[in-house]
Coordinates of C-alpha atoms and ligand atoms in Angstrom, one line a residue:
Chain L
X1 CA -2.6 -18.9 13.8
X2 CA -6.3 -17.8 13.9
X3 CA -6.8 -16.6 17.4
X4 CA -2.8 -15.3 17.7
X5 CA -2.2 -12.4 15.2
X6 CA -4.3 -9.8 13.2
X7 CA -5.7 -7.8 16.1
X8 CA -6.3 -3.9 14.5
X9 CA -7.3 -1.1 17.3
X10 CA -7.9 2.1 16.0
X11 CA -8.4 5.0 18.6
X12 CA -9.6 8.5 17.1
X13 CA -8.5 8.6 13.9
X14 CA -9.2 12.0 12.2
X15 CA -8.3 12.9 9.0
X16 CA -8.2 16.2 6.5
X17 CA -7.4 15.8 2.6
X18 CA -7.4 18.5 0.4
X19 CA -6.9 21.9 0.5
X20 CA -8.8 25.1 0.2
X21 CA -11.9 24.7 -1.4
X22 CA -11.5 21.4 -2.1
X23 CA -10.9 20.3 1.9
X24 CA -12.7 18.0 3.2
X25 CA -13.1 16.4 6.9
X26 CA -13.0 12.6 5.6
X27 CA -12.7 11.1 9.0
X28 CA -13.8 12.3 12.0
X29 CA -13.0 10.5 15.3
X30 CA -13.3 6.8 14.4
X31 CA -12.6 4.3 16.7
X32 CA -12.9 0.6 16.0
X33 CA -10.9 -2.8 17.4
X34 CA -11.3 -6.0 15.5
X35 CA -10.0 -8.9 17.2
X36 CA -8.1 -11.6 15.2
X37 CA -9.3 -13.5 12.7
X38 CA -12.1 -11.5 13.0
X39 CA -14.2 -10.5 9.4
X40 CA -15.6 -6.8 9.8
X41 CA -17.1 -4.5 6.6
X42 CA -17.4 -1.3 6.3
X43 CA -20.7 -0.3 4.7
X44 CA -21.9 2.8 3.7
X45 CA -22.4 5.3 0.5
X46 CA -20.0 6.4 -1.7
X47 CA -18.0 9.6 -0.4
X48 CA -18.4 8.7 3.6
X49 CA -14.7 8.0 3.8
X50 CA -14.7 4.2 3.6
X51 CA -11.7 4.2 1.3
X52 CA -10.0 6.3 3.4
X53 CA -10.4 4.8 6.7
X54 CA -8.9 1.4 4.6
X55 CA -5.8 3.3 3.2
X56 CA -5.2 4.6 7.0
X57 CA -5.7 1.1 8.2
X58 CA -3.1 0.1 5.4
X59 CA -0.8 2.6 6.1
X60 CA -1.2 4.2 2.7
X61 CA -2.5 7.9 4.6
X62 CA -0.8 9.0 7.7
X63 CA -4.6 10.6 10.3
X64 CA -4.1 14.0 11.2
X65 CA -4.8 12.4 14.8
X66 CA -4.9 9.4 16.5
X67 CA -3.5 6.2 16.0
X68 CA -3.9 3.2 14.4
X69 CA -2.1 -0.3 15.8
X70 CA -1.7 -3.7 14.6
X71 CA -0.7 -6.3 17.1
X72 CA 0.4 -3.5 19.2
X73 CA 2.3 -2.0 17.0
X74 CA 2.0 1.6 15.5
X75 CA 1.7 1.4 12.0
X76 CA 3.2 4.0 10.3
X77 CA 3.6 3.4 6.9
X78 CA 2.9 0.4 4.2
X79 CA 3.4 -3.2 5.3
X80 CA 3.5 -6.4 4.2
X81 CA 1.0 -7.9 6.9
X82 CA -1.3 -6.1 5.4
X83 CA -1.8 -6.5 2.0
X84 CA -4.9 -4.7 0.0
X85 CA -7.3 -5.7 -3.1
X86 CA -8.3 -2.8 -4.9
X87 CA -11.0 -2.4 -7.0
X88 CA -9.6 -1.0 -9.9
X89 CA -6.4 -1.3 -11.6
X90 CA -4.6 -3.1 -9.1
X91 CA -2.8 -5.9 -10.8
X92 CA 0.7 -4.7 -12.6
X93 CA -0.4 -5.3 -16.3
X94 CA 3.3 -5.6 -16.9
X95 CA 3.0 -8.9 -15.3
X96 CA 1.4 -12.0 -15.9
X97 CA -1.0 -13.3 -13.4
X98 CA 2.0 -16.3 -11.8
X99 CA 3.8 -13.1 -11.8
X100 CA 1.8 -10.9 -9.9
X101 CA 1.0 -13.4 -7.8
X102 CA 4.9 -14.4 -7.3
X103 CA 5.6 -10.9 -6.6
X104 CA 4.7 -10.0 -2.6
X105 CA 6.9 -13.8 -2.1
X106 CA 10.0 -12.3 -4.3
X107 CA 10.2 -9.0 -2.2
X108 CA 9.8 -10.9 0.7
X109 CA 12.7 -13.1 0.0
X110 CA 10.4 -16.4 0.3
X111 CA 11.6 -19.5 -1.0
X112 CA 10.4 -20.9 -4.3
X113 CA 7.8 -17.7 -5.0
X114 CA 7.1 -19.6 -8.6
X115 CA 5.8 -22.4 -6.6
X116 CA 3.5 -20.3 -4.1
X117 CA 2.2 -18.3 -7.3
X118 CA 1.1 -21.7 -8.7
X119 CA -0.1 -22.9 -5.4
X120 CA -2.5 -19.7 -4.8
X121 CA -3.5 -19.2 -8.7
X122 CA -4.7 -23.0 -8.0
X123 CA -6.6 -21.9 -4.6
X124 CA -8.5 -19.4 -6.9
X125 CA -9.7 -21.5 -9.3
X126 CA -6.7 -20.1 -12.1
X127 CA -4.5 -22.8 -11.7
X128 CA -4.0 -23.0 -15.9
X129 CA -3.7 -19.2 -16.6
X130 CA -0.4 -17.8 -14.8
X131 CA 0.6 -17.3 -18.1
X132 CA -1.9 -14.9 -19.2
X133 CA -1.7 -11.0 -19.0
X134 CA -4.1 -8.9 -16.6
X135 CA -5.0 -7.4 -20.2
X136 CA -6.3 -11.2 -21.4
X137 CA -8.5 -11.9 -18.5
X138 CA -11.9 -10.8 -17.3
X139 CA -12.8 -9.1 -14.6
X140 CA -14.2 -11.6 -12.4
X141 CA -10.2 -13.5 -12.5
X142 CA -8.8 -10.5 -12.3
X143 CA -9.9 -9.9 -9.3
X144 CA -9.3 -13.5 -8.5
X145 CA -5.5 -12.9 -9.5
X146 CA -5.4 -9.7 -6.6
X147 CA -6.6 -11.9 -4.1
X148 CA -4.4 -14.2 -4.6
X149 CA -1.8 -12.0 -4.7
X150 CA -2.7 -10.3 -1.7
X151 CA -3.2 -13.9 0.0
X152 CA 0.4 -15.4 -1.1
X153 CA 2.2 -13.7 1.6
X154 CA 0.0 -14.9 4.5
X155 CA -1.1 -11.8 5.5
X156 CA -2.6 -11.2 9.1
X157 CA -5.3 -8.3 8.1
X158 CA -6.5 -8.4 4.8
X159 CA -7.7 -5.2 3.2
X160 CA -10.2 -5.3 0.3
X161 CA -11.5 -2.0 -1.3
X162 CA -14.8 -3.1 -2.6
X163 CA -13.2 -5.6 -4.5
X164 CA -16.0 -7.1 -6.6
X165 CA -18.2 -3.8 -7.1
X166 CA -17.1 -3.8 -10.6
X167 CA -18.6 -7.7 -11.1
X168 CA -22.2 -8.7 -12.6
X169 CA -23.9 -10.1 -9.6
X170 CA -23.9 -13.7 -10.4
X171 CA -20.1 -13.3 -10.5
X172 CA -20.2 -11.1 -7.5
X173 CA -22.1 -14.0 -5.6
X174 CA -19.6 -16.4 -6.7
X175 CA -16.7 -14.3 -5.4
X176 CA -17.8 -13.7 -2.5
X177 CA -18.1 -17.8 -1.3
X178 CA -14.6 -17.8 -2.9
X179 CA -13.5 -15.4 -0.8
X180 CA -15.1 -16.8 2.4
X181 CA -14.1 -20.2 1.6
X182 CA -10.4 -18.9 2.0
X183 CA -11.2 -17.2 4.6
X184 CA -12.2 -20.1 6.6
X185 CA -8.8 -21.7 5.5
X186 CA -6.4 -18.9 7.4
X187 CA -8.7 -17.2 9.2
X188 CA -6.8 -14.1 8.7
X189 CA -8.2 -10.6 10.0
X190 CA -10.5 -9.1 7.2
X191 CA -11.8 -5.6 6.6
X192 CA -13.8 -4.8 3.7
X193 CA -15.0 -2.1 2.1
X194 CA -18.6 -2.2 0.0
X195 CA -21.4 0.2 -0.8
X196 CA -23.6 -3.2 -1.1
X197 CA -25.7 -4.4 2.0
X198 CA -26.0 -7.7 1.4
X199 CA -22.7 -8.8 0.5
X200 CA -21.8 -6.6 4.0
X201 CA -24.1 -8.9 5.6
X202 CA -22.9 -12.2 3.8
X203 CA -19.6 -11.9 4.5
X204 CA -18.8 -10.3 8.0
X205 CA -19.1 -11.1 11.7
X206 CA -20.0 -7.7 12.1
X207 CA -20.9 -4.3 9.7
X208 CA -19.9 -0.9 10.9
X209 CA -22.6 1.4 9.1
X210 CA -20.7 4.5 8.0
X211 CA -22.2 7.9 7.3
X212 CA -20.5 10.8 5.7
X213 CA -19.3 14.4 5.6
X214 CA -17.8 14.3 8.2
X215 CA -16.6 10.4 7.9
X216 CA -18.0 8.2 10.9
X217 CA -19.1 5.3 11.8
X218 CA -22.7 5.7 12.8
X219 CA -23.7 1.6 14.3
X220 CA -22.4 -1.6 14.9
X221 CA -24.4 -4.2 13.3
X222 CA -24.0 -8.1 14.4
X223 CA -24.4 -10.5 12.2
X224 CA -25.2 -13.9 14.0
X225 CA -25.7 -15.7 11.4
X226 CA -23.7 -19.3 11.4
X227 CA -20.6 -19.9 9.9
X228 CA -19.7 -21.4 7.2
X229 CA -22.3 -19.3 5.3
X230 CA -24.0 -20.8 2.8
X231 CA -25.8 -19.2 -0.6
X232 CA -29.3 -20.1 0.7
X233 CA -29.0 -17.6 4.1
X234 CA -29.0 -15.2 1.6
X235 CA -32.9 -16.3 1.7
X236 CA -33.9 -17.0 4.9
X237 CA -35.2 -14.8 7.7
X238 CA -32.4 -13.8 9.9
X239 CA -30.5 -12.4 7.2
X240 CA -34.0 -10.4 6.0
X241 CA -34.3 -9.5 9.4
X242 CA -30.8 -7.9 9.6
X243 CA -30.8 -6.7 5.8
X244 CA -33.8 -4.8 6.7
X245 CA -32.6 -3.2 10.2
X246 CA -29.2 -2.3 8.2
X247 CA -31.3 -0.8 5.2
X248 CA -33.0 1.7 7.5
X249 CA -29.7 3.0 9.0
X250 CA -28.2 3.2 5.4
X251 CA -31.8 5.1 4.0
X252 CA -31.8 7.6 6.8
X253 CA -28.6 8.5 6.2
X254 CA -28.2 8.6 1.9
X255 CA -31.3 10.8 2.7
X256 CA -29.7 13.0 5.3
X257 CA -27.5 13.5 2.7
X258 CA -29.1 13.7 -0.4
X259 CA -31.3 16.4 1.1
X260 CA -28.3 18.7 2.2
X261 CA -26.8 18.6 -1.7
Chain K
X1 CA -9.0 -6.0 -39.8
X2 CA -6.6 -7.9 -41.7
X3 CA -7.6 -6.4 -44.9
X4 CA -6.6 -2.8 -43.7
X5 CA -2.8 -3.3 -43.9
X6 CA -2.8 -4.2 -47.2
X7 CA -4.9 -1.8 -48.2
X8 CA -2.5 1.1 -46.7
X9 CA 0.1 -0.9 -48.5
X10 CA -1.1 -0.8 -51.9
X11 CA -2.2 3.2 -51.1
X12 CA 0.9 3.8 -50.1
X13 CA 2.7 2.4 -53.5
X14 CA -0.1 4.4 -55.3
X15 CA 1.6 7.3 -53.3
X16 CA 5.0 6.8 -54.0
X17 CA 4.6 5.9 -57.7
X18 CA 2.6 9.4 -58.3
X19 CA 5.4 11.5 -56.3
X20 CA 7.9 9.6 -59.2
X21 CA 5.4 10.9 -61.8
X22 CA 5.1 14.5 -60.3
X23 CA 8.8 15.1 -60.2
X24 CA 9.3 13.7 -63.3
X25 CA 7.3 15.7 -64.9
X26 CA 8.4 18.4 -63.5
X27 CA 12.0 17.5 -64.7
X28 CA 10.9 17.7 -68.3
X29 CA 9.3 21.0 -67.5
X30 CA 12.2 22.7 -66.0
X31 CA 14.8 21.1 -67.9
X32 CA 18.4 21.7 -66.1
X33 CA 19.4 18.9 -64.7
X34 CA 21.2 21.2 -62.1
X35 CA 18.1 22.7 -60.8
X36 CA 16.3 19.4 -60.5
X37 CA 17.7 15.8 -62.4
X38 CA 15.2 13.2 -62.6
X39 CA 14.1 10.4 -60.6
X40 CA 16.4 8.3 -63.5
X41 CA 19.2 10.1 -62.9
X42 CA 18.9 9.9 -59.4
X43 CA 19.1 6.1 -59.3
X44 CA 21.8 6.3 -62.2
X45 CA 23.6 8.2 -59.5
X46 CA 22.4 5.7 -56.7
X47 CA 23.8 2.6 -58.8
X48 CA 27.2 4.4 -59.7
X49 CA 27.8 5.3 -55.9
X50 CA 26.6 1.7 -54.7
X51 CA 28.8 -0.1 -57.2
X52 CA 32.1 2.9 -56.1
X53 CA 31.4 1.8 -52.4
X54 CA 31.7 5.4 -51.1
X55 CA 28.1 5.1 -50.3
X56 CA 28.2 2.8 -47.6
X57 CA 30.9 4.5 -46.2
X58 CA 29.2 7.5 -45.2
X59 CA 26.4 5.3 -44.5
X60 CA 28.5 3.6 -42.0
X61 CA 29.5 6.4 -40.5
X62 CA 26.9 8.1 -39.9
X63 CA 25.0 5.1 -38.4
X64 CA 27.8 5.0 -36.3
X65 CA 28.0 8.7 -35.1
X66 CA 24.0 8.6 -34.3
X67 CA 24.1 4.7 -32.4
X68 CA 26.6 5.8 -30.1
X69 CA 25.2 9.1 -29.8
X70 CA 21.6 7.8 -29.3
X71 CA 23.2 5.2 -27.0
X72 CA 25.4 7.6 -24.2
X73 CA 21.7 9.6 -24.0
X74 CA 19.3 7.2 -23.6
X75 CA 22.2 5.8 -20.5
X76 CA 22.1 9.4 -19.1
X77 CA 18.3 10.3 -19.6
X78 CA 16.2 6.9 -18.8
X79 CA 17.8 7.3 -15.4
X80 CA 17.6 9.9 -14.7
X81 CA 14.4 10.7 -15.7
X82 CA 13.0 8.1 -13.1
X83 CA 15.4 9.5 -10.3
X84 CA 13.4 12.5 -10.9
X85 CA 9.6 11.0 -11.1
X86 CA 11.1 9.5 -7.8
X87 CA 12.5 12.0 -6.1
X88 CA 10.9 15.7 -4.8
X89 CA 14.1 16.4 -4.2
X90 CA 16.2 15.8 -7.3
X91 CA 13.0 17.1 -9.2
X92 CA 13.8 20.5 -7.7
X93 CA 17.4 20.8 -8.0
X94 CA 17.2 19.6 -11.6
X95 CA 14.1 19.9 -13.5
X96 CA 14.4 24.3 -14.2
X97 CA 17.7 23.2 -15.2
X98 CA 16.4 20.6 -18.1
X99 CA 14.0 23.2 -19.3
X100 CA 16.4 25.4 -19.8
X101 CA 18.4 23.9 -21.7
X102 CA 15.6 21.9 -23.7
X103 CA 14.8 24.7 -26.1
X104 CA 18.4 25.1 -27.7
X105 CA 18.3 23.2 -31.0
X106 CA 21.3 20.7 -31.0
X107 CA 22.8 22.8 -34.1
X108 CA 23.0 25.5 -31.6
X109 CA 25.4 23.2 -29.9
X110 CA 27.7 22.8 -32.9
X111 CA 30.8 25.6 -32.6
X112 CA 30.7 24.6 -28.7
X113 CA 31.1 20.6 -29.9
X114 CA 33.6 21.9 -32.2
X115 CA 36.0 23.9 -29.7
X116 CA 35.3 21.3 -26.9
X117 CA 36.3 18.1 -29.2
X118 CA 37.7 19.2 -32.3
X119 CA 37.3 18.0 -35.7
X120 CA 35.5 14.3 -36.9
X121 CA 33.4 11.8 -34.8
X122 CA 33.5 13.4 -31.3
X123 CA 31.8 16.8 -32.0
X124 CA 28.7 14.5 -33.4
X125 CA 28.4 12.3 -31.2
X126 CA 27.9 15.1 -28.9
X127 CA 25.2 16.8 -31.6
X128 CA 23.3 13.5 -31.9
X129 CA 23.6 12.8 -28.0
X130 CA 22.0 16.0 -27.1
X131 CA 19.6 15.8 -29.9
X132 CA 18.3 11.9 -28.1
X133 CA 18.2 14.0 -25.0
X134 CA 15.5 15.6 -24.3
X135 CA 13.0 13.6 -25.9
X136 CA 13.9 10.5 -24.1
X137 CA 14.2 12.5 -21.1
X138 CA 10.9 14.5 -21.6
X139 CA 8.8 11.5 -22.3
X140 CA 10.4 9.2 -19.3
X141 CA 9.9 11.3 -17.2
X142 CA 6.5 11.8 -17.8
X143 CA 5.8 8.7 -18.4
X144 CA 7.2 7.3 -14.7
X145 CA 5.5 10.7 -13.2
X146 CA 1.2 8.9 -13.9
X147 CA 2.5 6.0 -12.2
X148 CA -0.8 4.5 -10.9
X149 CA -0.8 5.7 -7.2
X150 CA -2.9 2.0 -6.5
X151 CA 0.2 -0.2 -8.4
X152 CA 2.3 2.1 -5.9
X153 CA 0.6 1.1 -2.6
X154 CA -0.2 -2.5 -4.1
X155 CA 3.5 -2.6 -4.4
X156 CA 4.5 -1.2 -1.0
X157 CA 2.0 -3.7 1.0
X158 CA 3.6 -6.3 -0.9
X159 CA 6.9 -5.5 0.9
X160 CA 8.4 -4.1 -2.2
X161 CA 11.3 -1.3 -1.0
X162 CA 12.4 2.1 -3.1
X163 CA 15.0 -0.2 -5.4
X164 CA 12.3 -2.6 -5.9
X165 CA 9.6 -0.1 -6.5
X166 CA 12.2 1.7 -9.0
X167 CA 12.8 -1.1 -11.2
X168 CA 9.3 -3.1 -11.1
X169 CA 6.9 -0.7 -10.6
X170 CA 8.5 2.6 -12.2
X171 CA 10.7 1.3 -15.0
X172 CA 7.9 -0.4 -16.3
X173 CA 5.1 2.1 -15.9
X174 CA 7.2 4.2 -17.7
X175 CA 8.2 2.1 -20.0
X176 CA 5.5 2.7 -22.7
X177 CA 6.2 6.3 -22.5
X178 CA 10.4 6.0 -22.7
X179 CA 10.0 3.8 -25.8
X180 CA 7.7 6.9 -28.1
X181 CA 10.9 8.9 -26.4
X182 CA 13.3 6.4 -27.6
X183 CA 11.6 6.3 -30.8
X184 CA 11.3 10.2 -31.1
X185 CA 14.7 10.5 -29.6
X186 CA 16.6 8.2 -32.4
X187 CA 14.7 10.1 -34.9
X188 CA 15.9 13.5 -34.2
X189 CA 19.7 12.2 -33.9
X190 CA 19.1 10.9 -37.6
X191 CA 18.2 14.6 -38.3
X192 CA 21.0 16.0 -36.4
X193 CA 23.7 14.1 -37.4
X194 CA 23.1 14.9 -41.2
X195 CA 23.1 18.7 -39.9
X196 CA 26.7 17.9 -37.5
X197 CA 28.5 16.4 -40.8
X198 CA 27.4 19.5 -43.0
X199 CA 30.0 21.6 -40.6
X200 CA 31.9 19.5 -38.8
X201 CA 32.9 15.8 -40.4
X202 CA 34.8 14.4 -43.3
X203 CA 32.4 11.8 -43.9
X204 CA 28.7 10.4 -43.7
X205 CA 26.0 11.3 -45.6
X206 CA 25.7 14.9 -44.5
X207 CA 29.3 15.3 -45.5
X208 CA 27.9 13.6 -48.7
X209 CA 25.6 15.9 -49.4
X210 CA 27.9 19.3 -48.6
X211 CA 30.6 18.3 -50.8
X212 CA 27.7 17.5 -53.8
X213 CA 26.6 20.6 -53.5
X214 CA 29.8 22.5 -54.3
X215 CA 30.7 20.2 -56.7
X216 CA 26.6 20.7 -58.6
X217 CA 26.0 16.8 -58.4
X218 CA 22.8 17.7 -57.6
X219 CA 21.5 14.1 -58.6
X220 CA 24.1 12.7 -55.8
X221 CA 22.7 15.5 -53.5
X222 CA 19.3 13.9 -53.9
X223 CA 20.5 10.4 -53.8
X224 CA 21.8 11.7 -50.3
X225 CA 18.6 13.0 -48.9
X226 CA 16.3 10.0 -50.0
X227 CA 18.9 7.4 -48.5
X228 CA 18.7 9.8 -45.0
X229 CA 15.2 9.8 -45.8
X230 CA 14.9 5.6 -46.0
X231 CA 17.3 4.8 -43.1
X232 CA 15.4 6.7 -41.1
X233 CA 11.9 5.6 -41.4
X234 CA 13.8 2.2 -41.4
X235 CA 15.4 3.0 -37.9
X236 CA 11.5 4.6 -36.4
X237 CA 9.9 0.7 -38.3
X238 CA 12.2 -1.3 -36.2
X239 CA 12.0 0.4 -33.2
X240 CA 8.1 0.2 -33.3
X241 CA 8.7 -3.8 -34.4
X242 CA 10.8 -4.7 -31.8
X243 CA 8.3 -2.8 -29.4
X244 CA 6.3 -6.2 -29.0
X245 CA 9.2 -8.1 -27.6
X246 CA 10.2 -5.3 -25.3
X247 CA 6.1 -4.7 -24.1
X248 CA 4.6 -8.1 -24.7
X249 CA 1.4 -7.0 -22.6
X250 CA 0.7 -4.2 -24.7
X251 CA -0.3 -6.9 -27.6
X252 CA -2.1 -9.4 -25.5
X253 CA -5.9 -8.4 -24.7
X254 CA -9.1 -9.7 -25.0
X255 CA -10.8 -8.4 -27.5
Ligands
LIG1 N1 -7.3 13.6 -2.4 C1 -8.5 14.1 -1.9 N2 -8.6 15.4 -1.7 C2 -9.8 16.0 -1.3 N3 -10.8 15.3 -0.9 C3 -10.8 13.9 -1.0 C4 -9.6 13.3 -1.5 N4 -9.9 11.9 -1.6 C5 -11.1 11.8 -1.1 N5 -11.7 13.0 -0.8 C6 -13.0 13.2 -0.2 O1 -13.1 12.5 1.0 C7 -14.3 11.9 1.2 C8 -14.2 10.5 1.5 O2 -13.7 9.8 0.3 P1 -13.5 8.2 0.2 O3 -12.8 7.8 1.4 O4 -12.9 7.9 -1.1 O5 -15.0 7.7 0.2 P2 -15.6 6.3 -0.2 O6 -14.5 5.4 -0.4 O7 -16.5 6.0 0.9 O8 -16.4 6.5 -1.4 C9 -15.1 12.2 -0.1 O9 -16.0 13.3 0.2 C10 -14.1 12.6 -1.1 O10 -14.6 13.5 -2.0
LIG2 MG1 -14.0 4.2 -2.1

């Protein structure tokens, strides 16, 4: 699987929302490819069009120009290869957590979807609370419960809209090996979306650095740091040494725009 | 917490015991049992009709008149109401035509009911069916209109379809908002129907009431109004009891 499916080109995407006085240029000529398998986040302040360049990505906005293609294929609208995890009110409160997580397998028509919710609620540490309501959980398994859901129908690109920005950082820390740990499993394409450096860095093969008004993305930042992360690179030099390259591209830029407002 | 209910209880026997008190002595003040007969009289009257049996009669009919009313409206406006949250299209066509009509006061409705279906149960069920209407209608549809755009999209990139995203992602959405309607809605049938049988029926409480009044039973014309009165707090109780079955989410948090 890893290596076969998941490849995302992207090739001038622009895009306008709003109207009148509220119109805004959110994307402006972005171009990106990610090969398979490949884990990629878009970094950068809030307002610079990162959610918007996932919902195009995810078929949720149609760009005023250029193209987006996944495995070839135009995307034009919603799919189920590509699942997202929001950050806020995502999960259907209406259901429990076995029953969000059953959900993507039931419209998908996949056999025994009871048995794949139990088998991804387990995955994410929740293997006794498929019962419970999103109402009677915390935020930390919530967000457990969306990726779970997101990761029950085998998706090839996985879309997360700073997922765990919502999280106390010891949680946050803990979420992210979660969510790398599954990752290593699939291997399924990942993009996501954070405002925070050093889970960008954590987590991805490579950061694009994203500045805003109009919505671009400014550098490509490597990370060659070796996989399976571990919580102790968070420490050591090659990661200061990248935290602190990315942290000048991010400064320059919040200040370029703090100083226009 | 669990203090507070009984607390509201007890106030609200304090309440009901010193409405009692008020009227009666205002009975001994006015003195015509016409004008105003006595909260003793009035259950005098309560027993004598109980123990007759015409009182459950009209009881029975009425119910009946507002359940099946209540129940063609809320087939016809739950529907439709989340065709139209759904569709542009329908929401066009349809919606200047709802609020239109949404202002007319079901009583409005009456000589229309009466040529179109005559005398006895039909005319009210359509009084009590219109009078479900709107606010089922008004409050679905608004209700399956703030659909979360995220549980939308979540939905869609699940591989959920426009049936699918209807019924699992609409219906329930809404569902909070159709149940206030459904409560509202069975509410202002109650009202209605008492107001259809004054003109239109041969029986029911409104009927009750009507024929009281010519024949200056005003203690049986009270008895009417505090039996419409009971039944239908009764009905809005049970709706909002049964509401935790129907919603179990809405009772489960963390605190
Ligand atoms: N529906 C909309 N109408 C007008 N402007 C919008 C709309 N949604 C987002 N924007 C604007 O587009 C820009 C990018 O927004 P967004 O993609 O949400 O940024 P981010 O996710 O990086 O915080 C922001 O300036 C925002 O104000
Ligand atoms: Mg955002």
């Amino acid at each position: 699987m890893a290596g076969s499916r998941g490849l995302v080109e992207l090739s001038a995407i622009g895009v306008d929302l709003g109207t009148g006085i509220r119109a805004t240029r959110a994307l402006d000529d972005v171009s990106l490819d990610i090969v398979p398998g490949e884990f990629v986040a878009l970094l950068g302040p809030s307002g610079c069009g990162k959610t918007t360049l996932l919902n195009v990505i995810a078929g949720f906005i149609k760009p005023g120009s250029g193209s987006v293609r996944i495995d070839r294929k135009l995307v034009t609208g919603p799919s189920a290869r590509c699942p997202v995890v929001f950050q806020h009110h995502s999960l259907f409160p209406w259901m429990t957590a076995a029953g969000n997580v059953a959900f993507g397998p039931e419209m998908l028509g996949l056999p025994d979807p009871a048995a794949i919710a139990r088998e991804y609620l387990g995955l994410v540490g929740l293997a006794g609370q498929g019962t419970k309501y999103p109402g009677q959980l915390s935020g930390g398994q919530r967000q457990r419960v969306g990726l779970a859901r997101a990761l029950s129908i085998r998706p090839d690109v996985l879309l997360l809209d700073e997922p765990f920005g919502a999280l106390d950082a010891m949680t946050r820390e803990l979420m992210q090996e979660l969510l790398l740990t599954l990752w290593e499993r699939d291997r399924h394409t990942t993009v996501f979306v954070t405002h925070d450096l050093e889970e960008a860095i954590f987590l991805a093969d490579r950061v694009a650095v994203m500045a805003g008004q109009p919505g671009r993305i400014r550098a490509w930042i490597e990370v060659r740091l070796p996989r399976p992360r571990t919580p102790d690179q968070r420490h050591g030099a090659v990661f200061q040494n990248i935290l602190a390259e990315v942290s000048g591209l991010v400064r320059e830029e919040s200040l370029r725009v703090f100083q226009e407002v | 917490m669990p203090s507070l209910p009984k607390r509201n209880v007890v106030l609200g026997l304090i309440g009901i015991l010193g409405f009692f008190a008020v009227w009666q002595v205002a009975t001994w003040r006015i003195h015509n049992a016409v004008l105003l007969p006595g909260p003793l009289a009035m259950f005098e009257a309560l027993c004598g009709l109980c123990v007759e049996g015409r009182l459950w009669g009209d009881i029975g009919a009425s119910l009946r008149r507002v359940v099946v009313g209540f129940l063609i409206a809320s087939a016809v406006a739950v529907p439709l109401a989340l065709a139209l949250a759904a569709s542009s299209l329908l929401r066009g066509l349809l919606l200047p035509i709802v609020t239109f009509l949404r202002p007319i006061p079901p009583i409005a409705w009456i000589p229309l009911a009466i040529l179109w279906f005559g005398l006895g149960d039909p005319p009210s069920f359509y009084i009590t069916a219109v009078a479900a209407f709107f606010p089922i209608f008004i409050n679905s549809f608004s209700g399956a209109a703030t659909v979360e755009a995220d549980h939308l999209n979540a939905a869609r990139c699940l591989g959920a379809e426009r049936w699918a995203l209807l019924m699992r992602i609409f219906l329930p959405s809404a569902l909070p908002s159709i149940w206030t309607g459904l409560r509202i809605g069975l509410g202002q049938s109650w009202m209605a129907v008492v107001t259809a049988e004054l003109i239109t029926a041969q029986s029911g409480l409104g009927y009750l009431i009507q024929l009281s009044r010519l024949n200056l039973d005003t203690d049986v014309v009270i008895v009417g109004m505090c039996v419409i009165g009971f039944i239908g707090a009764l009905m809005t109780a049970t709706l909002s009891y049964v509401e935790r079955w129907v919603m179990p989410w809405r009772h489960r948090h963390v605190d």
